[in-house]
Coordinates of C-alpha atoms and ligand atoms in Angstrom, one line a residue:
Chain P
M24 CA 28.6 108.9 125.1
T25 CA 29.7 106.8 128.1
T26 CA 31.9 104.9 125.9
R27 CA 33.6 108.1 124.4
T28 CA 34.3 109.4 127.8
A29 CA 36.3 106.2 129.1
H30 CA 37.9 106.0 125.9
A31 CA 39.3 109.7 126.1
T32 CA 40.7 108.4 130.4
A33 CA 41.7 105.4 128.7
P34 CA 45.3 105.2 130.5
T35 CA 47.8 105.6 127.7
P36 CA 50.1 101.7 127.7
P37 CA 53.3 102.3 130.8
T38 CA 55.0 101.6 127.8
A39 CA 54.7 104.0 125.7
A40 CA 55.1 107.1 128.2
P41 CA 57.8 107.3 129.7
A42 CA 59.7 108.1 126.4
R43 CA 57.7 110.8 125.9
S44 CA 58.5 112.5 129.4
A45 CA 61.3 110.7 131.0
V46 CA 63.3 113.0 130.6
P47 CA 61.5 117.5 130.0
G48 CA 62.7 118.8 127.3
T49 CA 65.2 115.4 125.8
P50 CA 64.4 117.6 122.0
W51 CA 66.4 121.1 123.1
F52 CA 68.9 119.8 125.5
E53 CA 70.3 116.1 123.8
F54 CA 74.3 116.3 123.2
K55 CA 75.4 115.7 119.6
Q56 CA 71.8 115.9 118.5
T57 CA 71.3 115.4 114.4
L58 CA 68.7 117.7 113.3
Q59 CA 66.3 117.5 110.3
P60 CA 67.9 119.9 107.5
W61 CA 64.0 122.1 107.5
T62 CA 64.4 122.0 112.0
R63 CA 67.8 123.5 111.1
V64 CA 66.4 126.6 108.7
V65 CA 63.6 126.9 110.5
L66 CA 65.5 126.9 114.4
G67 CA 68.2 129.8 112.0
I68 CA 65.5 131.4 110.6
V69 CA 63.1 132.1 114.2
G70 CA 66.7 133.4 115.3
A71 CA 67.0 136.4 113.4
A72 CA 63.4 137.0 114.0
L73 CA 64.1 137.1 117.4
F74 CA 67.1 139.7 116.1
L75 CA 65.4 141.9 114.0
G76 CA 62.4 142.1 116.4
A77 CA 64.1 143.4 119.7
W78 CA 65.6 146.1 116.9
Q79 CA 62.3 146.8 115.7
I80 CA 61.3 147.5 118.8
A81 CA 64.9 149.5 120.2
G82 CA 64.4 151.3 116.9
T83 CA 61.2 152.6 117.4
S84 CA 60.7 153.0 121.4
D85 CA 59.9 156.2 122.4
G86 CA 64.1 158.4 123.0
V87 CA 65.6 157.0 121.5
P88 CA 66.8 159.3 118.4
R89 CA 65.2 157.2 114.8
A90 CA 67.7 159.1 112.8
L91 CA 70.8 157.7 114.5
F92 CA 69.3 154.1 115.4
P93 CA 67.4 153.4 112.8
P94 CA 65.2 150.0 113.7
P95 CA 65.2 147.1 111.0
T96 CA 62.6 148.7 108.0
D97 CA 64.1 152.1 108.2
V98 CA 67.5 150.1 106.9
G99 CA 65.7 147.9 104.4
R100 CA 64.2 151.0 102.8
A101 CA 67.5 152.1 102.5
L102 CA 68.8 149.4 100.6
W103 CA 66.0 148.9 98.5
R104 CA 67.7 153.7 98.2
L105 CA 70.8 152.4 97.7
F106 CA 70.6 149.7 95.3
A107 CA 67.9 151.6 92.7
E108 CA 68.7 155.0 92.6
Q109 CA 72.7 155.5 94.1
H110 CA 74.2 152.3 91.8
F111 CA 75.1 150.3 94.8
A112 CA 75.5 146.9 93.1
A113 CA 78.3 149.0 91.7
D114 CA 79.9 148.8 95.0
V115 CA 79.2 145.6 96.1
W116 CA 81.3 144.5 93.0
A117 CA 83.7 146.6 93.7
S118 CA 84.6 144.7 97.0
F119 CA 83.7 141.7 96.1
V120 CA 86.4 141.8 93.3
R121 CA 88.5 143.6 96.3
I122 CA 88.0 140.4 98.9
M123 CA 88.5 137.5 96.0
L124 CA 91.6 139.2 94.4
S125 CA 93.3 139.3 97.9
F126 CA 92.0 135.9 99.7
G127 CA 92.8 133.9 96.3
L128 CA 95.9 135.9 96.1
A129 CA 97.0 134.8 100.0
A130 CA 95.7 131.6 99.1
V131 CA 98.0 131.2 96.5
I132 CA 100.6 131.8 98.9
A133 CA 100.0 130.0 102.3
L134 CA 98.9 126.5 100.1
P135 CA 102.1 125.2 99.0
L136 CA 103.6 126.8 102.0
G137 CA 101.5 125.6 105.0
M138 CA 101.3 122.2 103.4
L139 CA 105.4 122.3 102.6
M140 CA 105.8 123.8 106.8
G141 CA 103.5 120.6 108.0
A142 CA 104.9 117.8 106.3
F143 CA 109.1 119.0 106.6
A144 CA 110.2 119.9 110.1
G145 CA 113.1 121.4 108.2
V146 CA 111.1 124.3 105.8
A147 CA 108.8 125.0 109.6
A148 CA 112.0 125.6 111.0
V149 CA 113.5 128.9 109.2
L150 CA 110.0 130.3 108.3
N151 CA 107.6 129.9 111.5
P152 CA 110.1 132.4 113.2
L153 CA 109.7 135.5 110.6
L154 CA 105.9 134.9 110.6
A155 CA 105.2 134.0 114.0
G156 CA 106.1 137.7 114.3
F157 CA 104.4 139.1 111.1
R158 CA 102.0 137.8 112.2
Y159 CA 101.7 140.2 115.4
L160 CA 102.1 142.9 113.1
P161 CA 98.4 144.3 112.9
A162 CA 97.6 145.3 109.2
T163 CA 96.7 148.7 109.0
A164 CA 100.5 149.2 110.5
F165 CA 100.8 148.7 107.4
I166 CA 98.5 151.0 105.3
P167 CA 101.1 154.2 105.2
L168 CA 103.7 152.4 104.2
F169 CA 101.3 150.2 101.0
L170 CA 100.4 154.2 100.4
M171 CA 104.3 155.2 99.4
W172 CA 104.9 152.5 98.1
L173 CA 101.8 151.1 95.6
G174 CA 100.1 154.7 95.4
A175 CA 96.2 155.0 96.6
G176 CA 95.2 152.7 93.9
E177 CA 93.5 149.1 93.5
E178 CA 97.0 147.9 94.3
Q179 CA 98.0 149.2 97.9
K180 CA 93.6 147.5 98.9
I181 CA 94.2 144.7 98.1
A182 CA 97.7 144.5 99.6
L183 CA 96.3 145.6 103.0
L184 CA 93.8 143.1 102.6
L185 CA 96.2 140.0 101.2
V186 CA 98.9 141.3 104.5
G187 CA 95.7 140.6 106.6
V188 CA 94.9 137.3 106.1
V189 CA 98.1 135.1 104.8
F190 CA 100.6 135.1 108.2
F191 CA 97.5 133.6 110.4
L192 CA 96.7 131.2 106.8
I193 CA 99.5 130.0 106.6
T194 CA 100.1 128.6 110.3
L195 CA 97.1 127.1 110.2
L196 CA 97.1 125.7 107.1
M197 CA 100.9 124.6 108.4
D198 CA 99.0 123.1 111.8
N199 CA 96.1 121.4 109.0
T200 CA 98.9 118.8 107.6
L201 CA 101.1 118.8 111.1
A202 CA 97.6 116.6 111.5
V203 CA 97.9 113.7 109.1
R204 CA 97.9 111.0 111.1
T205 CA 101.5 109.1 111.0
E206 CA 100.3 105.7 110.2
L207 CA 98.3 106.6 107.3
I208 CA 102.6 107.9 105.9
E209 CA 104.0 105.3 106.8
T210 CA 101.9 103.0 105.8
A211 CA 102.0 104.4 101.6
R212 CA 105.6 104.3 102.5
T213 CA 105.4 99.9 103.4
L214 CA 103.7 100.5 99.9
G215 CA 106.6 101.7 97.7
A216 CA 105.1 105.8 98.0
N217 CA 108.3 107.8 98.0
R218 CA 108.1 111.4 98.5
R219 CA 106.6 113.2 96.5
Q220 CA 103.4 110.7 96.5
I221 CA 103.1 110.6 99.9
L222 CA 102.8 114.7 99.8
W223 CA 100.2 114.2 96.6
S224 CA 98.7 111.2 97.5
I225 CA 98.7 110.7 101.4
V226 CA 99.7 114.4 102.9
L227 CA 97.5 116.6 100.2
P228 CA 93.9 114.3 100.1
A229 CA 94.4 114.2 103.6
S230 CA 94.2 117.3 104.5
L231 CA 92.7 118.7 102.0
P232 CA 89.1 119.0 103.9
A233 CA 90.4 121.0 106.2
Y234 CA 92.2 123.5 104.2
L235 CA 88.8 123.8 102.8
D236 CA 87.2 124.1 106.6
T237 CA 91.4 126.6 108.0
L238 CA 90.0 129.2 104.4
R239 CA 86.5 129.0 104.9
Q240 CA 87.2 131.0 108.2
M241 CA 89.9 133.2 107.2
L242 CA 87.8 134.6 103.9
A243 CA 85.6 135.8 107.3
V244 CA 88.9 137.4 108.8
G245 CA 89.1 138.5 105.2
W246 CA 85.7 140.8 104.8
T247 CA 86.3 142.7 108.0
Y248 CA 89.2 144.5 107.2
L249 CA 86.6 145.7 104.0
V250 CA 86.4 148.7 105.4
V251 CA 89.6 149.7 106.9
A252 CA 91.1 148.9 103.1
E253 CA 87.7 150.9 101.7
I254 CA 88.3 154.0 104.3
V255 CA 91.6 154.5 102.6
A256 CA 91.8 157.2 99.6
T257 CA 88.8 155.3 97.6
T258 CA 86.2 156.4 95.6
D259 CA 83.8 152.5 95.1
G260 CA 83.0 149.3 97.0
I261 CA 80.7 148.9 100.4
G262 CA 83.3 150.7 103.1
A263 CA 83.9 154.3 100.5
M264 CA 79.9 154.3 100.7
M265 CA 79.7 154.2 104.7
M266 CA 82.1 156.1 104.6
R267 CA 80.0 158.3 102.1
A268 CA 77.1 158.0 104.5
K269 CA 79.2 158.8 107.4
R270 CA 79.3 162.3 106.2
F271 CA 76.0 162.9 105.0
V272 CA 74.2 161.1 109.0
H273 CA 73.1 158.1 106.9
V274 CA 73.1 155.8 109.2
D275 CA 70.8 153.9 108.4
E276 CA 72.4 153.6 104.9
I277 CA 76.2 152.7 107.4
M278 CA 73.0 150.2 108.4
A279 CA 72.4 148.9 105.7
G280 CA 76.5 148.5 103.9
I281 CA 77.3 146.7 107.7
V282 CA 74.0 144.8 106.6
I283 CA 75.1 143.8 103.0
I284 CA 78.4 142.4 104.2
G285 CA 77.1 140.0 106.6
V286 CA 75.1 138.8 104.0
L287 CA 77.8 138.4 101.4
G288 CA 79.5 136.5 103.7
V289 CA 77.2 134.6 104.9
A290 CA 76.8 133.4 101.6
C291 CA 80.2 132.9 100.6
D292 CA 80.2 130.2 104.0
G293 CA 77.5 128.5 102.9
A294 CA 79.2 128.2 99.0
F295 CA 82.3 126.7 100.6
R296 CA 80.2 124.5 102.9
L297 CA 78.3 123.2 99.7
A298 CA 82.0 122.7 98.1
R299 CA 82.9 120.4 100.9
H300 CA 79.9 118.3 100.7
V301 CA 80.0 118.5 97.0
A302 CA 84.3 117.6 96.7
F303 CA 84.2 114.8 100.2
P304 CA 81.9 113.0 99.7
Y305 CA 83.2 110.8 101.9
L306 CA 82.9 112.9 104.7
R307 CA 79.2 112.2 104.7
Y308 CA 79.7 109.0 106.4
Q309 CA 82.1 110.4 109.6
R310 CA 81.2 108.9 112.8
Chain J
M26 CA 103.0 83.1 92.5
M27 CA 104.0 79.5 94.3
L28 CA 105.7 76.8 92.1
P29 CA 102.7 73.3 93.3
L30 CA 105.6 70.7 95.0
E31 CA 105.7 74.3 97.0
A32 CA 102.1 74.1 97.8
A33 CA 102.1 70.5 98.2
A34 CA 105.2 70.8 100.8
L35 CA 103.3 73.7 102.8
A36 CA 99.6 71.6 102.4
R37 CA 101.2 68.2 104.2
G38 CA 103.2 69.9 106.9
R39 CA 105.2 72.7 107.7
P40 CA 106.6 75.7 105.5
V41 CA 109.6 75.1 103.4
G42 CA 112.0 77.6 102.1
D43 CA 115.0 79.6 103.1
P44 CA 114.8 79.1 107.1
D45 CA 117.0 82.6 107.9
F46 CA 115.0 84.5 104.9
L47 CA 113.7 87.1 107.2
H48 CA 117.0 87.5 110.1
F49 CA 117.8 89.1 113.0
S50 CA 121.2 89.6 114.0
R51 CA 122.1 90.9 117.4
V52 CA 119.7 93.8 116.6
C53 CA 119.9 96.6 119.7
K54 CA 117.4 99.5 120.1
D55 CA 118.2 102.9 122.3
Y56 CA 115.9 105.4 123.1
P57 CA 117.3 108.7 124.1
L58 CA 115.8 110.5 126.8
R59 CA 116.5 113.2 129.0
G60 CA 119.9 113.9 130.8
G61 CA 121.5 112.2 127.9
Q62 CA 120.5 109.2 129.4
T63 CA 119.5 106.4 126.6
L64 CA 116.6 103.2 127.1
R65 CA 118.1 99.8 125.7
A66 CA 113.7 98.9 124.8
I67 CA 115.3 95.8 122.2
D68 CA 118.4 93.9 123.7
D69 CA 120.8 91.6 121.5
V70 CA 118.1 90.0 120.1
S71 CA 118.6 87.1 117.2
F72 CA 116.0 84.7 115.3
S73 CA 114.7 83.8 111.5
V74 CA 111.7 83.3 110.5
T75 CA 111.5 80.7 107.8
E76 CA 110.6 81.3 104.4
R77 CA 106.6 81.3 104.0
E78 CA 106.4 80.7 108.0
V79 CA 104.2 82.3 110.2
C80 CA 106.1 83.7 113.3
V81 CA 104.2 85.6 116.4
L82 CA 106.4 88.5 118.4
L83 CA 104.6 87.6 122.3
G84 CA 105.2 89.3 124.7
P85 CA 103.9 91.1 128.4
S86 CA 102.8 95.1 127.0
G87 CA 106.3 97.2 126.5
C88 CA 108.9 94.4 125.7
G89 CA 109.3 95.9 122.4
K90 CA 107.5 93.9 120.2
S91 CA 106.4 97.1 117.9
T92 CA 109.8 98.2 118.2
L93 CA 110.7 94.9 116.8
L94 CA 108.2 95.1 113.3
R95 CA 108.8 98.5 112.8
M96 CA 112.7 97.8 112.4
A97 CA 112.3 95.3 110.6
A98 CA 109.5 97.4 107.8
G99 CA 112.3 100.0 107.7
L100 CA 109.8 102.9 109.8
D101 CA 112.7 102.7 112.4
R102 CA 116.7 101.9 112.3
P103 CA 118.3 99.0 114.6
S104 CA 121.0 101.4 117.1
V105 CA 122.7 97.8 116.8
G106 CA 122.8 94.7 114.6
E107 CA 121.0 94.7 111.3
I108 CA 118.0 92.6 110.2
A109 CA 118.5 91.0 106.8
L110 CA 115.0 89.5 104.7
A111 CA 116.0 87.0 102.0
G112 CA 119.6 88.1 102.8
E113 CA 119.6 92.7 101.7
R114 CA 120.0 94.7 104.8
V115 CA 116.7 96.4 105.9
T116 CA 117.0 100.4 105.1
G117 CA 114.6 102.1 105.2
P118 CA 110.5 100.9 104.1
S119 CA 109.9 99.4 100.7
R120 CA 107.1 97.1 98.9
D121 CA 109.3 93.8 99.9
R122 CA 107.7 94.5 103.0
G123 CA 104.2 95.1 103.5
M124 CA 102.6 95.9 107.3
V125 CA 99.5 96.4 108.9
F126 CA 98.7 98.5 111.8
Q127 CA 97.0 98.3 114.6
S128 CA 95.4 101.3 114.6
Y129 CA 92.7 101.9 110.6
T130 CA 95.1 103.0 108.5
S131 CA 92.4 102.9 104.7
F132 CA 93.4 105.9 103.6
P133 CA 89.4 107.3 103.9
W134 CA 88.6 109.3 101.1
L135 CA 89.4 106.5 98.7
T136 CA 87.0 103.5 98.3
V137 CA 87.6 100.2 99.0
R138 CA 89.3 99.0 95.7
Q139 CA 91.4 102.4 95.5
N140 CA 92.7 101.4 99.3
V141 CA 93.6 97.6 97.6
E142 CA 94.6 99.4 94.4
F143 CA 96.7 102.2 96.2
G144 CA 100.1 100.6 96.4
L145 CA 100.3 98.9 92.6
R146 CA 99.3 102.5 91.7
M147 CA 102.1 104.4 93.4
N148 CA 104.8 101.2 91.6
G149 CA 103.2 102.1 88.7
D150 CA 102.5 98.1 88.5
S151 CA 99.6 98.2 86.0
L152 CA 99.7 95.0 84.4
A153 CA 98.9 93.9 88.1
L154 CA 96.5 96.7 88.5
K155 CA 94.6 95.3 84.1
E156 CA 95.1 91.3 85.8
G157 CA 93.1 91.9 88.0
T158 CA 95.0 91.8 91.5
A159 CA 92.4 93.5 93.2
D160 CA 90.1 91.9 92.8
Y161 CA 91.9 89.3 93.1
F162 CA 92.9 89.9 97.1
L163 CA 88.9 91.4 97.9
E164 CA 87.4 88.1 97.3
R165 CA 90.0 86.8 99.3
V166 CA 88.9 89.0 101.9
K167 CA 85.3 89.1 101.2
L168 CA 84.7 92.3 100.8
E169 CA 84.1 92.4 97.0
P170 CA 80.5 94.0 97.4
F171 CA 82.1 96.9 99.4
Q172 CA 84.9 97.1 96.6
D173 CA 83.1 101.3 95.8
A174 CA 82.0 101.5 99.6
Y175 CA 84.2 104.0 101.7
P176 CA 86.6 102.9 104.7
E177 CA 84.5 105.1 107.1
Q178 CA 80.8 103.5 105.7
L179 CA 82.9 100.0 107.2
S180 CA 83.1 97.6 110.4
G181 CA 86.4 97.8 112.8
G182 CA 86.8 94.4 111.4
M183 CA 86.6 95.2 107.3
R184 CA 88.4 98.0 107.8
Q185 CA 91.3 96.3 109.0
R186 CA 90.8 93.6 105.5
V187 CA 91.1 96.1 103.4
A188 CA 93.9 97.0 104.9
L189 CA 95.4 93.8 104.9
A190 CA 94.0 92.9 100.7
R191 CA 95.8 96.3 100.8
A192 CA 99.0 95.1 101.0
L193 CA 99.0 92.1 100.1
A194 CA 97.8 93.0 96.6
N195 CA 101.5 95.0 96.4
Y196 CA 103.4 90.9 96.2
P197 CA 105.5 92.0 99.4
K198 CA 107.7 89.1 99.9
L199 CA 107.0 89.5 104.3
L200 CA 103.4 90.6 105.9
L201 CA 104.5 92.1 108.9
M202 CA 101.6 93.4 111.4
D203 CA 101.6 94.6 114.7
E204 CA 98.2 93.7 116.7
P205 CA 96.2 93.8 113.7
F206 CA 93.0 92.8 115.8
G207 CA 93.6 94.3 118.8
A208 CA 91.4 96.8 118.6
L209 CA 88.1 94.4 117.4
D210 CA 85.6 92.4 120.0
A211 CA 86.0 89.1 120.2
E212 CA 84.4 87.0 117.2
T213 CA 85.2 89.0 114.8
R214 CA 88.7 88.7 116.3
W215 CA 88.2 85.1 115.9
Q216 CA 86.7 85.3 113.1
M217 CA 89.7 87.6 110.7
Q218 CA 92.8 85.0 112.6
E219 CA 90.4 82.2 111.1
L220 CA 90.4 84.4 107.1
L221 CA 94.2 85.9 108.1
L222 CA 95.3 82.1 108.1
D223 CA 93.7 81.2 105.4
V224 CA 94.5 84.2 103.5
V225 CA 98.6 83.6 103.5
S226 CA 98.8 80.0 103.8
K227 CA 97.2 80.0 100.2
D228 CA 99.3 81.7 98.5
A229 CA 102.4 80.9 101.2
M230 CA 103.3 84.6 102.3
T231 CA 105.5 85.0 104.8
V232 CA 104.5 86.7 108.0
L233 CA 105.5 88.8 110.7
I234 CA 102.7 89.0 113.4
V235 CA 102.9 90.9 117.4
T236 CA 100.4 89.8 119.6
H237 CA 100.2 90.0 123.5
D238 CA 96.9 87.8 123.2
I239 CA 98.3 84.0 124.1
D240 CA 95.3 82.0 121.8
E241 CA 96.4 84.5 119.1
A242 CA 100.3 83.1 119.1
L243 CA 98.7 79.2 119.6
F244 CA 96.5 79.6 116.8
L245 CA 98.2 81.8 114.3
G246 CA 102.1 80.6 114.6
D247 CA 104.0 78.1 113.2
R248 CA 106.7 79.3 115.1
I249 CA 106.5 81.6 118.2
V250 CA 108.7 83.9 119.6
F251 CA 108.4 84.7 123.3
L252 CA 110.2 87.9 124.4
S253 CA 111.6 89.8 128.1
R254 CA 110.7 93.0 129.2
H255 CA 112.6 96.1 130.0
P256 CA 114.8 95.4 128.3
G257 CA 113.8 93.3 125.5
R258 CA 115.8 90.1 124.7
V259 CA 114.7 86.4 122.9
R260 CA 113.3 84.2 126.1
E261 CA 112.3 81.3 124.1
I262 CA 111.2 80.7 120.9
L263 CA 108.7 77.5 120.8
Q264 CA 106.8 76.0 117.6
P265 CA 103.9 74.7 118.8
P266 CA 104.8 69.9 118.5
F267 CA 100.3 70.0 117.3
K268 CA 101.2 71.9 114.3
Q269 CA 103.9 69.7 112.7
G270 CA 100.9 67.9 110.8
G271 CA 100.1 71.5 108.9
R272 CA 98.2 74.5 110.2
L273 CA 95.0 74.6 111.8
T274 CA 91.9 76.1 110.3
T275 CA 89.8 76.5 113.2
K276 CA 89.8 77.9 116.8
E277 CA 87.6 74.5 117.4
A278 CA 90.8 72.9 116.0
L279 CA 93.3 74.6 118.5
Y280 CA 91.4 73.7 121.9
D281 CA 90.8 70.2 121.0
A282 CA 94.6 70.7 119.8
P283 CA 97.1 67.3 122.0
G284 CA 99.3 69.3 123.6
Y285 CA 97.9 72.7 123.3
H286 CA 96.9 73.2 127.5
D287 CA 100.2 72.5 128.0
I288 CA 101.4 74.8 125.9
E289 CA 99.2 77.7 127.0
K290 CA 100.1 77.0 130.6
H291 CA 103.6 77.5 129.7
V292 CA 103.9 80.3 127.9
M293 CA 100.8 81.5 130.3
R294 CA 103.2 81.1 133.3
M295 CA 106.1 83.0 131.4
M296 CA 103.4 85.9 131.2
R297 CA 103.3 86.1 134.6
E298 CA 107.1 86.2 135.4
E299 CA 107.9 88.5 132.8
G300 CA 104.7 90.5 134.0
A301 CA 105.0 90.4 137.7
G302 CA 107.3 93.1 139.4
A303 CA 107.4 94.7 136.1
P304 CA 107.6 99.0 136.4
H305 CA 104.6 99.6 134.1
Ligands
LIG13 N1 109.7 106.9 120.8 C1 110.2 106.7 121.8 N2 110.6 106.7 123.5 C2 111.0 106.2 124.2 N3 111.4 105.2 124.2 C3 110.8 104.6 123.4 C4 109.6 105.0 122.4 N4 108.9 103.5 122.1 C5 108.9 103.1 122.4 N5 109.4 103.0 123.3 C6 109.9 102.3 124.5 O1 110.6 100.8 124.2 C7 109.7 100.3 125.2 C8 109.2 98.6 124.2 O2 108.3 100.2 123.6 P1 107.2 98.7 122.2 O3 105.7 99.7 121.7 O4 107.7 98.4 120.7 O5 106.3 97.2 123.9 P2 105.1 97.0 122.9 O6 106.3 95.6 123.1 O7 105.1 97.0 121.3 O8 104.1 97.2 123.8 P3 102.6 96.7 123.7 O9 102.2 95.9 123.5 O10 102.1 97.6 124.5 O11 102.7 97.2 121.7 C9 109.0 100.7 126.0 O12 109.5 100.3 126.9 C10 108.6 101.4 125.2 O13 108.2 103.0 126.5
LIG14 MG1 103.2 97.4 120.8

């Protein structure tokens, strides 16, 4: 009995103590901290759970009209209904195809232009003022034009989604290319590489990781134009479903649409991150 | 690459070969300033580097060492005068003149081996690739165990060794180095100096190297071109007397060399004079 008490109250060695308590709250607010993967996952879930919990409490509290501000549980039920009874999967697929087609087209246009503009000042000088102008035009301003030129079909939606991202994409890819270190290009020149070789063997591989990050971020912008594109004379797609739901004041279904867009966005983001990890193994060692 | 006779001559003493292998002839460089004025960074610089020689460009900061080296590489053009290598006027960069920069220039997306092979691939030199040129130079700079690593996994000294092997694997006629060890700590620095001297001596390379470290200049240089500042001019060309019997192999040998302290003091005094009252 006495020995046990002695053990329990034995002072901890002075060397061990400071490491733990020198800075209160150290594990939370440490600069440039690297977290364990599972810690990141848990923290991400906690963040989402806090948001959903707050929303649930707000949505179920007295005095809040449930039909206009449904809690997450109602939205979940609406999602189930949509998929099980209203062929929502077809809508999601239609939207997904639209995004991928338009974004793929935007990337095919923007990648060569951005790379050439970043590599050669002359190309940038010709195109920059023009593109800067286009960047400031809201994509929605093109809707009437596209309706007249392309009709109300698929082409018009693809065109709108394309215009929404392509000008930003070109400019950002140009900036990525400009960031290639001059010394790398000069080293290649002193090793006997010619212009074409420098473009393909230095400028392109040096910019590729940044290109991928830019594409990832602009794809998110592409998703934000989706609903706008699908509001105009459309019968399928996530946006079209949301417009139908609005007509019948099915707020839970509108929110379900928003949730699905968010989930798809996060999935695309994850796919890009995975691609980056796989395609550029050398970046894992970056300090 | 080298005839046995020449190797023997090099081992015995001073480098032999074309005394005007690399020749700067009345070179000036003007940089434009705002308001139509120009800044003369280099003024009427003439000197020669003998074939197979290690020549050091020494001088205070801002005297135009990098400018001269970049012009020799063909990355910049002289405003007046001309530079010739083996009698041929330098008009642009080429594989004849390999360059190692102060900043790390390993291509991060390539492994160490791929970095070393880069020049040969660009020049379509499949014969040299097959013959194991990369292996030879990887071994020379002691990077064989790291040949499949990426540059980001290496220390600063190792990355400069990659840059050195990459430049040498291309078989340039001239190796240009701009403060290649400037970013390294003291110990790595002298290890690299010894390694560099060993590598270029074995392959009888002609080297033009920039530094503002007096010890480095005295240790490496068969010839030291001291530049004055603003505008950069050749102030003095020294050939350390203690190198007459051959190159040094260790840093200690430098400190024991007869006359080392006198020449160091002399260079130190020039450094101080050029540095004093300078606008930078
Ligand atoms: N692109 C440029 N435009 C204008 N002035 C320049 C340019 N490059 C160099 N200079 C000027 O030329 C002079 C020599 O520069 P340089 O970089 O060759 O010096 P340095 O001897 O290599 O100096 P350091 O030891 O600091 O590297 C400096 O006064 C610098 O300001
Ligand atoms: Mg310099």
